[in-house]
PDB file of C-alpha atoms in Angstrom:
ATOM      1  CA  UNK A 947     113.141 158.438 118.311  1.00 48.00           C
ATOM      2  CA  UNK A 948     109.674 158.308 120.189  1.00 46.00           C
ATOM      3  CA  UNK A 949     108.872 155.633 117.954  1.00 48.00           C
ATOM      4  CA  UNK A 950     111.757 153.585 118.703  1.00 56.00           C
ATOM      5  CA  UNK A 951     110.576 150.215 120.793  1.00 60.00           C
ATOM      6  CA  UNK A 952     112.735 149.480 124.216  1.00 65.00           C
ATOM      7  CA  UNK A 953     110.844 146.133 124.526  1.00 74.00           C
ATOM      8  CA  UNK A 954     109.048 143.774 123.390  1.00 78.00           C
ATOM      9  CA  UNK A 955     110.697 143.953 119.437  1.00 87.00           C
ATOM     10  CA  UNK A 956     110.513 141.282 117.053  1.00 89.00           C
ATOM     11  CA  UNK A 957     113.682 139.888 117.535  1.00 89.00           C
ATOM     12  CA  UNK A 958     113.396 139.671 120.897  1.00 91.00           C
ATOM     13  CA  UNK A 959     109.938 138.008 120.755  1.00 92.00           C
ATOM     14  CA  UNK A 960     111.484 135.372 118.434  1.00 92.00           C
ATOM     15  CA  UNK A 961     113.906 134.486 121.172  1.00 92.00           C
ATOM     16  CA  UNK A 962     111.458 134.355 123.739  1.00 93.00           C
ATOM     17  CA  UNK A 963     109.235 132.040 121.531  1.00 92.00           C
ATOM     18  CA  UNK A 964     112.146 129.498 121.047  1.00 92.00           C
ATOM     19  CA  UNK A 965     113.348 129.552 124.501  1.00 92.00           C
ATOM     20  CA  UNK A 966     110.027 129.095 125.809  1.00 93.00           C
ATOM     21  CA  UNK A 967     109.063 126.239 123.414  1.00 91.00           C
ATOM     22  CA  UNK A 968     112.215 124.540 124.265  1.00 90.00           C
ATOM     23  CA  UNK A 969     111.082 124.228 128.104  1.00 90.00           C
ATOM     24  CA  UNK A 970     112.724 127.236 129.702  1.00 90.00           C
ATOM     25  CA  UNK A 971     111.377 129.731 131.508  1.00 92.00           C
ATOM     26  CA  UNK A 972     112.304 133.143 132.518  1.00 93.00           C
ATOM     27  CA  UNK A 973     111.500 136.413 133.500  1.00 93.00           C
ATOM     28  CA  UNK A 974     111.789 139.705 131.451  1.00 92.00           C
ATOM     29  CA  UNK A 975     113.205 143.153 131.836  1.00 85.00           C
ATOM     30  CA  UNK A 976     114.711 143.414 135.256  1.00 88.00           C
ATOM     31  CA  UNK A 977     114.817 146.369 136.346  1.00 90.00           C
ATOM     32  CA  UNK A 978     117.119 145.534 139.321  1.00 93.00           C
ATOM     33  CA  UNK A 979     120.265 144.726 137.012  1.00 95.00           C
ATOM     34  CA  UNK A 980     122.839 146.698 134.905  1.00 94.00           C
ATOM     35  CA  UNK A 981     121.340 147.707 131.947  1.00 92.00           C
ATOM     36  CA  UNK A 982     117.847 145.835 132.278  1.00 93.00           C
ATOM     37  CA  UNK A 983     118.806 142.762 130.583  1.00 94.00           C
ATOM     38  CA  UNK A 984     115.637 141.534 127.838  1.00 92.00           C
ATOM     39  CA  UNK A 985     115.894 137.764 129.074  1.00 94.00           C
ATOM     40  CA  UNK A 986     116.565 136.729 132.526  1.00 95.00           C
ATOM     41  CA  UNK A 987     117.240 132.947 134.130  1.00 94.00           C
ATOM     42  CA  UNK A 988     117.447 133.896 137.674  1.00 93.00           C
ATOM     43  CA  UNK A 989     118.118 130.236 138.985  1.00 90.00           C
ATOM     44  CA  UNK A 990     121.037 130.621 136.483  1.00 91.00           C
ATOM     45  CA  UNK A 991     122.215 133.744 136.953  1.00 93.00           C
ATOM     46  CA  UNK A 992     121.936 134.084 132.827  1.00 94.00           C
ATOM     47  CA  UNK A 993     121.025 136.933 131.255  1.00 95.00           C
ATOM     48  CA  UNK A 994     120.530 137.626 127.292  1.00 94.00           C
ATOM     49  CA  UNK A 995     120.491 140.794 125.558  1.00 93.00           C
ATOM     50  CA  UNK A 996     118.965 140.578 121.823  1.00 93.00           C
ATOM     51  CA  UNK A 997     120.705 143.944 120.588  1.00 90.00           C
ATOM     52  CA  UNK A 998     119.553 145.596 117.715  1.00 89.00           C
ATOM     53  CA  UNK A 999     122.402 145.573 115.431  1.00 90.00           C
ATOM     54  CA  UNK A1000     121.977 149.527 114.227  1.00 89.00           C
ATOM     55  CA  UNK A1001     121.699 151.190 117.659  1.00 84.00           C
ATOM     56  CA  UNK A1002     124.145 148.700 119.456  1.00 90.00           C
ATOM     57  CA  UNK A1003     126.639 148.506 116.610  1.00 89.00           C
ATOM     58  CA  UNK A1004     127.079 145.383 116.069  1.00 87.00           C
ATOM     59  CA  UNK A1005     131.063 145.091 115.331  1.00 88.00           C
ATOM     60  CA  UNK A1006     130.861 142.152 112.731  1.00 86.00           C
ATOM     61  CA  UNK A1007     132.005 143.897 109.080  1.00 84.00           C
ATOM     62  CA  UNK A1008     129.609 141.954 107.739  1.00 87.00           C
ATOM     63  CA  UNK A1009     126.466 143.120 109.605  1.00 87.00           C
ATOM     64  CA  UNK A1010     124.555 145.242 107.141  1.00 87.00           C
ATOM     65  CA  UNK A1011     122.434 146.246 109.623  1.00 85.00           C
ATOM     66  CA  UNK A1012     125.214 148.589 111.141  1.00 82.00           C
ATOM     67  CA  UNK A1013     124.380 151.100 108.820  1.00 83.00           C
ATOM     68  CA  UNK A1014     125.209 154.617 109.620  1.00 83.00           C
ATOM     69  CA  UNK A1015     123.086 157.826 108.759  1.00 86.00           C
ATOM     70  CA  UNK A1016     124.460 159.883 106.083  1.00 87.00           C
ATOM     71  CA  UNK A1017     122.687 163.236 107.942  1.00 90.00           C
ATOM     72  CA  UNK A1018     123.329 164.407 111.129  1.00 89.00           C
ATOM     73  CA  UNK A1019     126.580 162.515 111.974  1.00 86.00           C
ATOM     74  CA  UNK A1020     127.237 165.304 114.718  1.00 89.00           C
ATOM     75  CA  UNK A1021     124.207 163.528 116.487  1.00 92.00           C
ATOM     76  CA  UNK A1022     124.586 160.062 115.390  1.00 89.00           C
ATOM     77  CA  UNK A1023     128.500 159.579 116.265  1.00 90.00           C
ATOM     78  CA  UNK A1024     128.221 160.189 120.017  1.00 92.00           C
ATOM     79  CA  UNK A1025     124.986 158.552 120.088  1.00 92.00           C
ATOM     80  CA  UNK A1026     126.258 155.499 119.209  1.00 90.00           C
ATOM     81  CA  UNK A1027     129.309 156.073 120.860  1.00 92.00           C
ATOM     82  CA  UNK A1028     127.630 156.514 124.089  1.00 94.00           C
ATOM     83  CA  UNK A1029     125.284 153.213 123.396  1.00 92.00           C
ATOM     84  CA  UNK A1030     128.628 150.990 122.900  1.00 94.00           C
ATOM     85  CA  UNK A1031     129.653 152.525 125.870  1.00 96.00           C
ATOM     86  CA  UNK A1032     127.169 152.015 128.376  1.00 95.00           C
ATOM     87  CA  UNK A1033     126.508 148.624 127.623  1.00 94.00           C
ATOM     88  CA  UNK A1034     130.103 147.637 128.012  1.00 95.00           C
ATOM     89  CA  UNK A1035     129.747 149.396 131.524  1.00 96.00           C
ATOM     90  CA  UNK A1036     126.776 146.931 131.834  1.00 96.00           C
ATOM     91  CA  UNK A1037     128.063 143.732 131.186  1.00 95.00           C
ATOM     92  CA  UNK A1038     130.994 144.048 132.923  1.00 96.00           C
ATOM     93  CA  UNK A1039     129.110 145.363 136.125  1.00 96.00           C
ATOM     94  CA  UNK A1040     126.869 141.759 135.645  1.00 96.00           C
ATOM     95  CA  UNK A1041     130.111 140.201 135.208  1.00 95.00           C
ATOM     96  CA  UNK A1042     131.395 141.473 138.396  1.00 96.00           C
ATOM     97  CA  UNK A1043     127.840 140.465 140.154  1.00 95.00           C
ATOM     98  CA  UNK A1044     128.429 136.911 139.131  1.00 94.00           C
ATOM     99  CA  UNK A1045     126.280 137.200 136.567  1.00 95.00           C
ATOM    100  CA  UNK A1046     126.859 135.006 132.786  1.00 93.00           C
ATOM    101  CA  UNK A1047     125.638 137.400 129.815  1.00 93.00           C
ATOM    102  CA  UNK A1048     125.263 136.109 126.504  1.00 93.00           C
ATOM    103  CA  UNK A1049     124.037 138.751 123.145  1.00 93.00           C
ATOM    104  CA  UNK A1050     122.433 137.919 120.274  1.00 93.00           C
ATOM    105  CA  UNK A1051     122.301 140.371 117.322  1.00 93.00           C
ATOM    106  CA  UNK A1052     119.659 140.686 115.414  1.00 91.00           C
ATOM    107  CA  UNK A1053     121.163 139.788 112.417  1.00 91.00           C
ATOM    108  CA  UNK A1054     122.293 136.213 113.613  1.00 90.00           C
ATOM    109  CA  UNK A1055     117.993 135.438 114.305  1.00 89.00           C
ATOM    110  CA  UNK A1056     118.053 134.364 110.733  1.00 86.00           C
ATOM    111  CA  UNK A1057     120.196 131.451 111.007  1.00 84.00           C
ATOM    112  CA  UNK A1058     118.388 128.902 113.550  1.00 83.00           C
ATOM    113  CA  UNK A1059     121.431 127.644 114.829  1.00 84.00           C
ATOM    114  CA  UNK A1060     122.251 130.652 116.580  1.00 83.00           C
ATOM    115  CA  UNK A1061     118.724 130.051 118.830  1.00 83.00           C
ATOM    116  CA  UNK A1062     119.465 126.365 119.250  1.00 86.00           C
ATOM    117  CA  UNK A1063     122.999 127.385 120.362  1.00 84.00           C
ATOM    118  CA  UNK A1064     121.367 129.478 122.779  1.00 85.00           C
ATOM    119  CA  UNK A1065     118.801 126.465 123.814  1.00 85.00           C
ATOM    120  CA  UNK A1066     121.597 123.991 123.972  1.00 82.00           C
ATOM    121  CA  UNK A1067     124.110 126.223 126.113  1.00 81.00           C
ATOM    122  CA  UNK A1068     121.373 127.510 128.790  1.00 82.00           C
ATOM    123  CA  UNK A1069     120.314 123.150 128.873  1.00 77.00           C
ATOM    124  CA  UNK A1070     124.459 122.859 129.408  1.00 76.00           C
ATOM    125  CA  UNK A1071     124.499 125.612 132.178  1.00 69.00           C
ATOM    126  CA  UNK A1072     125.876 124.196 135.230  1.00 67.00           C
ATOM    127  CA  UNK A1073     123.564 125.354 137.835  1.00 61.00           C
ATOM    128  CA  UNK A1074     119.960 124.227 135.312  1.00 48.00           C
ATOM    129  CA  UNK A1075     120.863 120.185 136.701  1.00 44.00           C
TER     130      UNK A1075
END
């Protein structure tokens, strides 16, 4: 699990290489929220999360990334349990801040309208005019 990246992933570099090509800026990693969100718009008060689909369990039935081990399941179930659970504690704690969190799963960075959603809805957020 050593080997396991906590930043800086591919997916989460794509999303930072669209957003930032598309004119918006943002800082990264902050330490001073729930759960130290990967993307953050301050000026927004928008945060994004690019969750790996396998240790965030992504709960789309069609995700074949949310595979499960076939070993070990005494370690694996409450692990994942326990990662589903804290990040619900997270987002609702930035909801309660007044913050506006949006995810994107890994599995969704291969269609590009799930970035340009993205794009188009942090353009659309009320306090970027």
């Amino acid at each position: 699990m050593a080997l396991v990246k906590g930043k800086n992933t591919k997916p989460e570099l794509k999303v930072r290489r669209a957003l930032h090509a598309a004119g918006l800026r943002y800082r990264l990693q902050a330490a001073d929220l729930p759960g130290r969100p990967d993307i953050v718009f301050r000026s927004r008060r928008v945060v994004v999360f690019v969750h790996g689909c396998f240790w965030h369990r992504h709960p789309d039935p069609a995700c074949k990334l949310t595979r499960t081990p076939k070993s070990r399941l005494d370690f694996w179930a409450p692990k994942f349990d326990s990662n589903v659970a804290r990040d619900a504690r997270n987002h609702a704690s930035l909801r309660t801040l007044g913050w506006t969190d949006i995810v994107i799963w890994e599995c969704e960075l291969g269609d590009p309208s799930t970035i340009e959603a993205l794009v188009h809805s942090l353009h659309q957020h009320p306090s970027s005019r």
